[in-house]
Amino acid sequence: MYFLLQKVILPNIDLCTEEQLYFRTQGGKYNYTSRNLLVPRHKVAYFDTFFNAFSIKKWKKYTTLTSLFLRVNIIGRGTITVRHKENGVIRVLKQIDFKSSCNISDEIEIDISKINFGYIYVEWQSDEDSVLNGFELLTKDHVSKSSMALVITTYNRKEAVTKTINRINKTLLTQSEFKDRFKLIVVNNGEAINHPSGNGIIVINNENLGGSGGFMRGLIEAGKINDVKHVIFMDDDGSCEIESICRTHAFLLMAKDKNTVVTGCMLFEDNPAIIHESGAIWHRDFLHYPDKHYLDAREIDSLDTFDNERKIGYGGWWFFAFNINAIEYYSFPFFVRGDDLLFGYMHKKHNIVTLNGVASWQMDFERKISVLNSYLNFRTVAVPALISKRKFAALLLSVFFVREVFLASFSCRYELARAMIMSYNDCLSGREFWEDNVDLLEIRKRINAITHNEKFNVEGIDIVNGCVDYPCSGKEKAIYKFFRCITLNGHLIPAFFLIKKPIVVDYRHYHPTKFSFRRITIYHLNIENGKLL
């Protein structure tokens, strides 16, 4: 009996239309209505792509995989070639002539006994006009079956979460091939939502304790279901390929170690082929930075870069899958930002794996910058440093804090700087502070009390008719930077030298110090809201 490892993923007009993430073709044409690939005579379709290559390196390293088979769904006549690529060297593993009057082939065995690195991909060359509907990779290895719970936390995003529930129900829960393999648990921290009823869908109303409280409640509920062995934490807009969920479950079912965890990489919502983060790497127990940042997943060589592993410290909860038995601690059930970071810090035994084809599209974090979020972000950075046993971790945190406050002040973002100071003081207040501020209500009031200018306000500002300036691109000259530094970015310059005309800077400039020099008013574009901050 065969066990499905992965299916081909093809573009979906409702999710992503970057075709080079899915296939490459010479003369082929993709039909978005029927979702199949038309390959004319003597043309070729390649699947050495982010979503459809098979990482034999990671499957061999982390799972018990020993056998591999290919099943194709093609109408037409041509040649199927299975290739293996490692360190730029490509060789043929299997090549057969294929002819189909129907559209389902027998399984094709692929010998992987001597392959431990690189990736495998499929190539189709047409001898006549053909239609490629898909293909699957399977195994005959024994796999112990169990269910996976998909846990989603939401707060007053009724339209997004309802759409996600309907999509998962239609394309996963009600599909006969996945019968009883998946459960959906939605933890609702906000107002009641209408949702489809059915087996496998559980909606839980919960006190609003943020993402951390919601996901931990979902994890507890998943543990009560007898046959659930694995859990995925997902974003409430469900912006991932459904096949990514199925592949992840297959991978974890065959994992050698219960501590194997799969995290989906984050692709930019407004630039869907560019990776923001493929897992994140810890630095000195308090700073972290994204792995594979700004890697273009369309590039042919990007898979080699993607498979180059580094020690991942944590994975984002937009897509984070694990074995329930590998969880030693629940994260803070408090309203915090960056709760996935703290969860990863508490589970250093986890072997966090990223797989090509397992990804989620998310909004650029820098669009979400605000006074409140800056307060929460600093708390998230501070807690690991304060509990770390690493020498000088707390001292390094203080240096980082001073740097961030100075940069915010130099950028004329005084309210943001005050919020970071408030966050720093709160983190040093001891256990009682956390116990007394689980739900963030009082903290939100304090933040609102200091936020007057650094919030959305476009009254009286005409950004179209020349009433504002826009910064020039290009590298800043050294003499100009030196002059800014010795004048504290213009703070020591008399007011009559300052430019009265406001300047608008892009949302990506978190600390736009060079653009704020000698300016009275600074506006930050926030594309999420289409407004100025």
mmCIF file of C-alpha atoms in Angstrom, residues 46-400:
data_model
loop_
_atom_site.group_PDB
_atom_site.id
_atom_site.type_symbol
_atom_site.label_atom_id
_atom_site.label_comp_id
_atom_site.label_asym_id
_atom_site.label_seq_id
_atom_site.Cartn_x
_atom_site.Cartn_y
_atom_site.Cartn_z
ATOM 1 C CA TYR A 46 10.370 21.523 -15.370
ATOM 2 C CA PHE A 47 9.461 21.166 -11.707
ATOM 3 C CA ASP A 48 12.796 22.009 -10.064
ATOM 4 C CA THR A 49 10.976 24.752 -8.190
ATOM 5 C CA PHE A 50 10.346 25.957 -4.660
ATOM 6 C CA PHE A 51 6.945 24.295 -4.356
ATOM 7 C CA ASN A 52 7.565 21.082 -6.292
ATOM 8 C CA ALA A 53 11.148 19.891 -5.814
ATOM 9 C CA PHE A 54 11.593 17.053 -3.309
ATOM 10 C CA SER A 55 14.368 17.605 -0.751
ATOM 11 C CA ILE A 56 15.845 14.117 -0.485
ATOM 12 C CA LYS A 57 18.469 15.574 1.849
ATOM 13 C CA LYS A 58 15.956 16.520 4.550
ATOM 14 C CA TRP A 59 13.689 13.519 4.063
ATOM 15 C CA LYS A 60 16.641 11.155 4.458
ATOM 16 C CA LYS A 61 18.148 13.103 7.374
ATOM 17 C CA TYR A 62 15.027 13.554 9.497
ATOM 18 C CA THR A 63 12.687 10.696 8.483
ATOM 19 C CA THR A 64 12.761 6.923 7.970
ATOM 20 C CA LEU A 65 12.149 7.175 4.210
ATOM 21 C CA THR A 66 13.696 4.305 2.188
ATOM 22 C CA SER A 67 11.482 3.976 -0.905
ATOM 23 C CA LEU A 68 10.063 6.466 -3.396
ATOM 24 C CA PHE A 69 7.552 6.151 -6.229
ATOM 25 C CA LEU A 70 6.135 8.557 -8.799
ATOM 26 C CA ARG A 71 2.543 8.581 -10.041
ATOM 27 C CA VAL A 72 1.656 10.992 -12.850
ATOM 28 C CA ASN A 73 -1.615 12.365 -14.151
ATOM 29 C CA ILE A 74 -0.982 13.403 -17.754
ATOM 30 C CA ILE A 75 -3.006 13.298 -20.949
ATOM 31 C CA GLY A 76 -0.730 12.935 -23.946
ATOM 32 C CA ARG A 77 2.512 11.336 -25.088
ATOM 33 C CA GLY A 78 6.039 12.246 -24.095
ATOM 34 C CA THR A 79 9.004 11.506 -21.848
ATOM 35 C CA ILE A 80 9.026 11.577 -18.053
ATOM 36 C CA THR A 81 12.454 12.239 -16.569
ATOM 37 C CA VAL A 82 13.239 12.127 -12.863
ATOM 38 C CA ARG A 83 16.429 14.023 -12.067
ATOM 39 C CA HIS A 84 18.603 14.456 -9.005
ATOM 40 C CA LYS A 85 20.562 17.664 -8.388
ATOM 41 C CA GLU A 86 23.338 18.011 -5.832
ATOM 42 C CA ASN A 87 25.881 20.843 -5.668
ATOM 43 C CA GLY A 88 25.030 21.909 -9.212
ATOM 44 C CA VAL A 89 25.501 18.398 -10.654
ATOM 45 C CA ILE A 90 22.407 16.942 -12.340
ATOM 46 C CA ARG A 91 21.933 13.279 -13.179
ATOM 47 C CA VAL A 92 19.046 11.163 -14.451
ATOM 48 C CA LEU A 93 17.480 8.725 -11.988
ATOM 49 C CA LYS A 94 14.689 7.483 -14.228
ATOM 50 C CA GLN A 95 13.491 8.130 -17.765
ATOM 51 C CA ILE A 96 10.513 6.485 -19.413
ATOM 52 C CA ASP A 97 8.399 7.010 -22.511
ATOM 53 C CA PHE A 98 4.844 7.689 -21.504
ATOM 54 C CA LYS A 99 1.597 7.447 -23.429
ATOM 55 C CA SER A 100 -1.812 7.885 -21.929
ATOM 56 C CA SER A 101 -5.228 7.631 -23.496
ATOM 57 C CA CYS A 102 -6.692 8.011 -20.040
ATOM 58 C CA ASN A 103 -4.811 10.107 -17.520
ATOM 59 C CA ILE A 104 -3.537 7.934 -14.656
ATOM 60 C CA SER A 105 -0.285 5.980 -14.829
ATOM 61 C CA ASP A 106 1.108 3.110 -12.832
ATOM 62 C CA GLU A 107 3.595 3.936 -10.094
ATOM 63 C CA ILE A 108 7.199 4.468 -11.217
ATOM 64 C CA GLU A 109 9.847 3.328 -8.746
ATOM 65 C CA ILE A 110 12.773 5.684 -8.065
ATOM 66 C CA ASP A 111 15.917 4.214 -6.523
ATOM 67 C CA ILE A 112 17.019 6.468 -3.643
ATOM 68 C CA SER A 113 19.158 3.933 -1.792
ATOM 69 C CA LYS A 114 22.412 5.749 -2.583
ATOM 70 C CA ILE A 115 21.104 9.324 -2.464
ATOM 71 C CA ASN A 116 21.376 11.333 0.748
ATOM 72 C CA PHE A 117 21.770 14.934 -0.394
ATOM 73 C CA GLY A 118 20.326 17.394 -2.891
ATOM 74 C CA TYR A 119 16.819 17.268 -4.290
ATOM 75 C CA ILE A 120 14.769 15.315 -6.821
ATOM 76 C CA TYR A 121 12.501 16.816 -9.446
ATOM 77 C CA VAL A 122 10.331 15.789 -12.390
ATOM 78 C CA GLU A 123 10.583 16.922 -16.005
ATOM 79 C CA TRP A 124 8.017 16.371 -18.791
ATOM 80 C CA GLN A 125 8.854 16.633 -22.493
ATOM 81 C CA SER A 126 5.897 16.421 -24.867
ATOM 82 C CA ASP A 127 5.930 14.433 -28.105
ATOM 83 C CA GLU A 128 2.443 15.779 -28.794
ATOM 84 C CA ASP A 129 0.220 18.454 -27.294
ATOM 85 C CA SER A 130 -0.407 17.288 -23.751
ATOM 86 C CA VAL A 131 -2.118 18.268 -20.517
ATOM 87 C CA LEU A 132 -0.330 17.850 -17.199
ATOM 88 C CA ASN A 133 -2.855 17.634 -14.379
ATOM 89 C CA GLY A 134 -0.388 16.686 -11.687
ATOM 90 C CA PHE A 135 1.893 14.085 -10.175
ATOM 91 C CA GLU A 136 2.505 12.551 -6.767
ATOM 92 C CA LEU A 137 5.444 11.170 -4.831
ATOM 93 C CA LEU A 138 4.676 8.152 -2.655
ATOM 94 C CA THR A 139 6.370 5.532 -0.510
ATOM 95 C CA LYS A 140 5.755 1.891 0.382
ATOM 96 C CA ASP A 141 7.404 2.315 3.773
ATOM 97 C CA HIS A 142 5.334 1.496 6.826
ATOM 98 C CA VAL A 143 3.838 4.645 8.352
ATOM 99 C CA SER A 144 1.993 4.723 11.676
ATOM 100 C CA LYS A 145 -1.188 6.711 11.183
ATOM 101 C CA SER A 146 -2.480 9.427 13.499
ATOM 102 C CA SER A 147 -4.323 12.727 13.207
ATOM 103 C CA MET A 148 -3.114 16.315 13.143
ATOM 104 C CA ALA A 149 -4.885 19.291 14.715
ATOM 105 C CA LEU A 150 -4.784 22.637 12.921
ATOM 106 C CA VAL A 151 -4.952 25.326 15.624
ATOM 107 C CA ILE A 152 -5.929 28.871 14.650
ATOM 108 C CA THR A 153 -6.273 31.829 17.015
ATOM 109 C CA THR A 154 -8.372 34.797 15.927
ATOM 110 C CA TYR A 155 -9.608 38.088 17.319
ATOM 111 C CA ASN A 156 -12.401 40.026 15.571
ATOM 112 C CA ARG A 157 -11.314 39.069 12.045
ATOM 113 C CA LYS A 158 -14.604 37.423 11.173
ATOM 114 C CA GLU A 159 -14.308 37.632 7.403
ATOM 115 C CA ALA A 160 -10.748 36.291 7.255
ATOM 116 C CA VAL A 161 -11.230 33.421 9.683
ATOM 117 C CA THR A 162 -14.596 32.385 8.205
ATOM 118 C CA LYS A 163 -13.005 32.235 4.768
ATOM 119 C CA THR A 164 -10.181 30.128 6.190
ATOM 120 C CA ILE A 165 -12.550 27.707 7.931
ATOM 121 C CA ASN A 166 -14.574 27.253 4.736
ATOM 122 C CA ARG A 167 -11.449 26.715 2.642
ATOM 123 C CA ILE A 168 -9.941 24.130 4.994
ATOM 124 C CA ASN A 169 -13.272 22.353 5.335
ATOM 125 C CA LYS A 170 -13.777 22.164 1.558
ATOM 126 C CA THR A 171 -10.257 21.260 0.458
ATOM 127 C CA LEU A 172 -9.058 19.147 3.388
ATOM 128 C CA LEU A 173 -11.528 17.991 6.028
ATOM 129 C CA THR A 174 -14.187 16.726 3.608
ATOM 130 C CA GLN A 175 -11.782 15.063 1.158
ATOM 131 C CA SER A 176 -12.082 11.262 1.265
ATOM 132 C CA GLU A 177 -8.323 10.723 0.883
ATOM 133 C CA PHE A 178 -7.742 12.623 4.138
ATOM 134 C CA LYS A 179 -10.689 11.216 6.050
ATOM 135 C CA ASP A 180 -10.175 11.597 9.815
ATOM 136 C CA ARG A 181 -6.538 12.702 9.366
ATOM 137 C CA PHE A 182 -7.101 16.360 10.255
ATOM 138 C CA LYS A 183 -9.030 18.336 12.875
ATOM 139 C CA LEU A 184 -9.541 22.107 12.906
ATOM 140 C CA ILE A 185 -9.539 23.948 16.241
ATOM 141 C CA VAL A 186 -10.353 27.668 16.097
ATOM 142 C CA VAL A 187 -9.773 29.589 19.324
ATOM 143 C CA ASN A 188 -11.868 32.737 19.155
ATOM 144 C CA ASN A 189 -10.630 35.531 21.420
ATOM 145 C CA GLY A 190 -13.203 38.008 20.109
ATOM 146 C CA GLU A 191 -16.852 38.265 19.126
ATOM 147 C CA ALA A 192 -18.842 35.202 18.056
ATOM 148 C CA ILE A 193 -18.289 33.977 14.496
ATOM 149 C CA ASN A 194 -20.519 32.033 12.135
ATOM 150 C CA HIS A 195 -18.848 28.911 10.873
ATOM 151 C CA PRO A 196 -19.761 25.721 9.010
ATOM 152 C CA SER A 197 -20.617 22.788 11.211
ATOM 153 C CA GLY A 198 -19.154 19.396 10.562
ATOM 154 C CA ASN A 199 -16.954 16.656 11.850
ATOM 155 C CA GLY A 200 -13.476 17.860 12.590
ATOM 156 C CA ILE A 201 -14.345 21.540 13.234
ATOM 157 C CA ILE A 202 -14.158 22.842 16.798
ATOM 158 C CA VAL A 203 -14.640 26.532 17.661
ATOM 159 C CA ILE A 204 -13.777 27.596 21.214
ATOM 160 C CA ASN A 205 -14.642 30.970 22.715
ATOM 161 C CA ASN A 206 -11.738 32.158 24.833
ATOM 162 C CA GLU A 207 -10.738 35.116 26.991
ATOM 163 C CA ASN A 208 -8.603 37.523 24.963
ATOM 164 C CA LEU A 209 -5.112 36.698 26.171
ATOM 165 C CA GLY A 210 -3.538 37.328 22.792
ATOM 166 C CA GLY A 211 -2.002 34.804 20.448
ATOM 167 C CA SER A 212 -0.116 33.078 23.236
ATOM 168 C CA GLY A 213 -3.201 32.435 25.331
ATOM 169 C CA GLY A 214 -5.196 31.375 22.289
ATOM 170 C CA PHE A 215 -2.653 28.934 20.901
ATOM 171 C CA MET A 216 -1.981 27.395 24.312
ATOM 172 C CA ARG A 217 -5.727 26.862 24.776
ATOM 173 C CA GLY A 218 -5.831 25.208 21.356
ATOM 174 C CA LEU A 219 -2.872 23.000 22.265
ATOM 175 C CA ILE A 220 -4.593 21.891 25.473
ATOM 176 C CA GLU A 221 -7.795 21.062 23.579
ATOM 177 C CA ALA A 222 -5.864 19.162 20.889
ATOM 178 C CA GLY A 223 -4.257 17.037 23.602
ATOM 179 C CA LYS A 224 -7.724 15.888 24.687
ATOM 180 C CA ILE A 225 -8.443 14.288 21.287
ATOM 181 C CA ASN A 226 -7.341 10.658 21.427
ATOM 182 C CA ASP A 227 -5.855 10.157 17.962
ATOM 183 C CA VAL A 228 -4.211 13.594 17.589
ATOM 184 C CA LYS A 229 -0.434 13.275 17.732
ATOM 185 C CA HIS A 230 0.668 16.418 15.880
ATOM 186 C CA VAL A 231 -0.397 20.070 15.914
ATOM 187 C CA ILE A 232 0.069 23.002 13.545
ATOM 188 C CA PHE A 233 -0.243 26.584 14.746
ATOM 189 C CA MET A 234 -1.522 28.696 11.852
ATOM 190 C CA ASP A 235 -2.445 32.294 11.111
ATOM 191 C CA ASP A 236 -6.167 33.019 10.948
ATOM 192 C CA ASP A 237 -6.081 34.048 7.290
ATOM 193 C CA GLY A 238 -4.766 30.576 6.388
ATOM 194 C CA SER A 239 -2.574 32.015 3.652
ATOM 195 C CA CYS A 240 -0.720 28.821 2.798
ATOM 196 C CA GLU A 241 -1.133 26.057 0.271
ATOM 197 C CA ILE A 242 -3.315 23.265 1.664
ATOM 198 C CA GLU A 243 -0.767 20.812 0.271
ATOM 199 C CA SER A 244 1.814 22.391 2.600
ATOM 200 C CA ILE A 245 -0.226 21.068 5.530
ATOM 201 C CA CYS A 246 -0.429 17.565 4.041
ATOM 202 C CA ARG A 247 3.309 17.423 3.317
ATOM 203 C CA THR A 248 4.110 18.563 6.825
ATOM 204 C CA HIS A 249 1.913 15.887 8.352
ATOM 205 C CA ALA A 250 3.512 13.188 6.189
ATOM 206 C CA PHE A 251 6.985 14.413 7.168
ATOM 207 C CA LEU A 252 6.209 14.372 10.897
ATOM 208 C CA LEU A 253 4.532 10.954 10.714
ATOM 209 C CA MET A 254 7.800 9.543 9.362
ATOM 210 C CA ALA A 255 10.108 11.584 11.597
ATOM 211 C CA LYS A 256 12.871 9.678 13.405
ATOM 212 C CA ASP A 257 12.723 11.940 16.467
ATOM 213 C CA LYS A 258 9.696 13.321 18.290
ATOM 214 C CA ASN A 259 11.580 16.625 18.683
ATOM 215 C CA THR A 260 11.507 17.226 14.931
ATOM 216 C CA VAL A 261 9.515 20.394 14.232
ATOM 217 C CA VAL A 262 8.537 21.886 10.874
ATOM 218 C CA THR A 263 8.249 25.639 10.482
ATOM 219 C CA GLY A 264 6.904 27.226 7.331
ATOM 220 C CA CYS A 265 8.958 29.998 5.818
ATOM 221 C CA MET A 266 7.334 33.409 5.514
ATOM 222 C CA LEU A 267 6.928 34.937 2.070
ATOM 223 C CA PHE A 268 6.042 38.613 1.686
ATOM 224 C CA GLU A 269 2.368 39.182 0.957
ATOM 225 C CA ASP A 270 3.115 42.045 -1.447
ATOM 226 C CA ASN A 271 6.168 40.334 -3.000
ATOM 227 C CA PRO A 272 5.129 36.674 -2.961
ATOM 228 C CA ALA A 273 8.336 35.135 -4.328
ATOM 229 C CA ILE A 274 10.624 36.745 -1.740
ATOM 230 C CA ILE A 275 11.358 35.023 1.570
ATOM 231 C CA HIS A 276 11.323 37.145 4.703
ATOM 232 C CA GLU A 277 12.235 34.349 7.063
ATOM 233 C CA SER A 278 12.937 30.631 6.859
ATOM 234 C CA GLY A 279 13.145 30.169 10.579
ATOM 235 C CA ALA A 280 15.021 32.580 12.814
ATOM 236 C CA ILE A 281 18.451 32.349 14.425
ATOM 237 C CA TRP A 282 19.242 33.342 17.997
ATOM 238 C CA HIS A 283 22.112 35.660 18.774
ATOM 239 C CA ARG A 284 23.305 35.853 22.396
ATOM 240 C CA ASP A 285 19.913 34.792 23.773
ATOM 241 C CA PHE A 286 18.080 38.017 23.086
ATOM 242 C CA LEU A 287 18.607 39.168 19.525
ATOM 243 C CA HIS A 288 17.396 37.146 16.591
ATOM 244 C CA TYR A 289 17.506 37.519 12.851
ATOM 245 C CA PRO A 290 15.682 35.810 9.980
ATOM 246 C CA ASP A 291 17.377 33.057 8.007
ATOM 247 C CA LYS A 292 17.317 33.221 4.174
ATOM 248 C CA HIS A 293 16.162 36.852 4.408
ATOM 249 C CA TYR A 294 15.222 38.298 0.997
ATOM 250 C CA LEU A 295 16.032 35.070 -0.872
ATOM 251 C CA ASP A 296 14.207 35.052 -4.222
ATOM 252 C CA ALA A 297 12.539 31.631 -4.336
ATOM 253 C CA ARG A 298 12.048 31.850 -8.116
ATOM 254 C CA GLU A 299 15.761 31.607 -8.853
ATOM 255 C CA ILE A 300 17.003 28.212 -10.060
ATOM 256 C CA ASP A 301 19.830 28.118 -7.514
ATOM 257 C CA SER A 302 17.625 29.233 -4.625
ATOM 258 C CA LEU A 303 16.836 25.637 -3.635
ATOM 259 C CA ASP A 304 20.519 24.948 -2.976
ATOM 260 C CA THR A 305 20.647 28.020 -0.748
ATOM 261 C CA PHE A 306 17.376 27.100 0.940
ATOM 262 C CA ASP A 307 18.607 23.589 1.781
ATOM 263 C CA ASN A 308 21.796 24.947 3.344
ATOM 264 C CA GLU A 309 20.795 24.429 6.962
ATOM 265 C CA ARG A 310 21.639 26.522 9.987
ATOM 266 C CA LYS A 311 20.575 26.000 13.584
ATOM 267 C CA ILE A 312 17.074 27.470 13.806
ATOM 268 C CA GLY A 313 16.111 28.949 17.171
ATOM 269 C CA TYR A 314 12.383 29.329 16.654
ATOM 270 C CA GLY A 315 9.665 29.255 14.036
ATOM 271 C CA GLY A 316 6.839 31.715 13.507
ATOM 272 C CA TRP A 317 3.333 30.712 14.492
ATOM 273 C CA TRP A 318 2.018 31.563 11.038
ATOM 274 C CA PHE A 319 2.949 27.887 10.355
ATOM 275 C CA PHE A 320 4.551 25.848 13.127
ATOM 276 C CA ALA A 321 4.053 22.059 13.348
ATOM 277 C CA PHE A 322 5.206 19.678 16.071
ATOM 278 C CA ASN A 323 4.618 16.462 17.993
ATOM 279 C CA ILE A 324 2.480 17.070 21.084
ATOM 280 C CA ASN A 325 4.776 14.842 23.139
ATOM 281 C CA ALA A 326 7.725 17.147 22.379
ATOM 282 C CA ILE A 327 6.174 20.043 24.304
ATOM 283 C CA GLU A 328 7.689 20.474 27.766
ATOM 284 C CA TYR A 329 6.326 23.923 28.662
ATOM 285 C CA TYR A 330 3.384 26.087 27.763
ATOM 286 C CA SER A 331 4.288 29.608 26.757
ATOM 287 C CA PHE A 332 3.170 32.679 28.723
ATOM 288 C CA PRO A 333 -0.652 32.730 28.601
ATOM 289 C CA PHE A 334 -0.376 36.519 28.519
ATOM 290 C CA PHE A 335 -1.050 39.147 25.910
ATOM 291 C CA VAL A 336 2.418 39.350 24.410
ATOM 292 C CA ARG A 337 3.861 39.955 20.988
ATOM 293 C CA GLY A 338 6.524 37.564 19.753
ATOM 294 C CA ASP A 339 5.113 34.672 21.770
ATOM 295 C CA ASP A 340 6.460 32.251 19.159
ATOM 296 C CA LEU A 341 9.955 33.527 19.953
ATOM 297 C CA LEU A 342 9.572 32.789 23.666
ATOM 298 C CA PHE A 343 8.080 29.370 22.915
ATOM 299 C CA GLY A 344 11.106 28.483 20.795
ATOM 300 C CA TYR A 345 13.457 29.730 23.502
ATOM 301 C CA MET A 346 11.843 27.393 26.030
ATOM 302 C CA HIS A 347 12.198 24.371 23.713
ATOM 303 C CA LYS A 348 15.835 24.324 22.676
ATOM 304 C CA LYS A 349 15.687 20.540 22.201
ATOM 305 C CA HIS A 350 13.565 20.988 19.098
ATOM 306 C CA ASN A 351 15.166 20.230 15.740
ATOM 307 C CA ILE A 352 13.425 22.865 13.650
ATOM 308 C CA VAL A 353 13.278 21.989 9.950
ATOM 309 C CA THR A 354 12.233 24.129 7.004
ATOM 310 C CA LEU A 355 10.955 22.439 3.837
ATOM 311 C CA ASN A 356 10.645 23.993 0.413
ATOM 312 C CA GLY A 357 6.965 24.118 -0.483
ATOM 313 C CA VAL A 358 5.936 24.699 3.136
ATOM 314 C CA ALA A 359 5.325 28.427 3.388
ATOM 315 C CA SER A 360 2.864 31.142 4.324
ATOM 316 C CA TRP A 361 2.325 34.601 2.858
ATOM 317 C CA GLN A 362 2.286 37.342 5.483
ATOM 318 C CA MET A 363 2.299 41.108 5.698
ATOM 319 C CA ASP A 364 5.696 42.747 6.149
ATOM 320 C CA PHE A 365 6.161 43.201 9.909
ATOM 321 C CA GLU A 366 7.475 46.720 9.446
ATOM 322 C CA ARG A 367 4.043 47.815 8.278
ATOM 323 C CA LYS A 368 2.765 47.020 11.742
ATOM 324 C CA ILE A 369 5.095 49.374 13.600
ATOM 325 C CA SER A 370 3.259 51.385 16.239
ATOM 326 C CA VAL A 371 3.861 52.691 19.748
ATOM 327 C CA LEU A 372 1.998 49.754 21.321
ATOM 328 C CA ASN A 373 3.730 47.152 19.157
ATOM 329 C CA SER A 374 7.114 48.654 19.981
ATOM 330 C CA TYR A 375 6.320 48.309 23.680
ATOM 331 C CA LEU A 376 5.380 44.654 23.195
ATOM 332 C CA ASN A 377 8.319 43.912 20.905
ATOM 333 C CA PHE A 378 10.835 45.143 23.444
ATOM 334 C CA ARG A 379 9.251 43.002 26.159
ATOM 335 C CA THR A 380 9.683 39.978 23.928
ATOM 336 C CA VAL A 381 13.373 40.721 23.420
ATOM 337 C CA ALA A 382 13.919 41.449 27.102
ATOM 338 C CA VAL A 383 12.453 38.327 28.699
ATOM 339 C CA PRO A 384 14.866 35.751 27.165
ATOM 340 C CA ALA A 385 17.837 37.971 28.026
ATOM 341 C CA LEU A 386 16.705 38.379 31.633
ATOM 342 C CA ILE A 387 16.291 34.636 32.200
ATOM 343 C CA SER A 388 19.347 33.611 30.176
ATOM 344 C CA LYS A 389 22.327 31.962 31.862
ATOM 345 C CA ARG A 390 24.631 33.358 29.205
ATOM 346 C CA LYS A 391 27.261 35.706 30.598
ATOM 347 C CA PHE A 392 26.585 39.420 30.008
ATOM 348 C CA ALA A 393 23.161 38.753 28.397
ATOM 349 C CA ALA A 394 21.453 41.313 30.651
ATOM 350 C CA LEU A 395 24.235 43.843 30.026
ATOM 351 C CA LEU A 396 23.930 43.396 26.268
ATOM 352 C CA LEU A 397 20.190 43.893 26.597
ATOM 353 C CA SER A 398 20.798 47.247 28.300
ATOM 354 C CA VAL A 399 23.176 48.313 25.528
ATOM 355 C CA PHE A 400 20.577 47.306 22.950
#
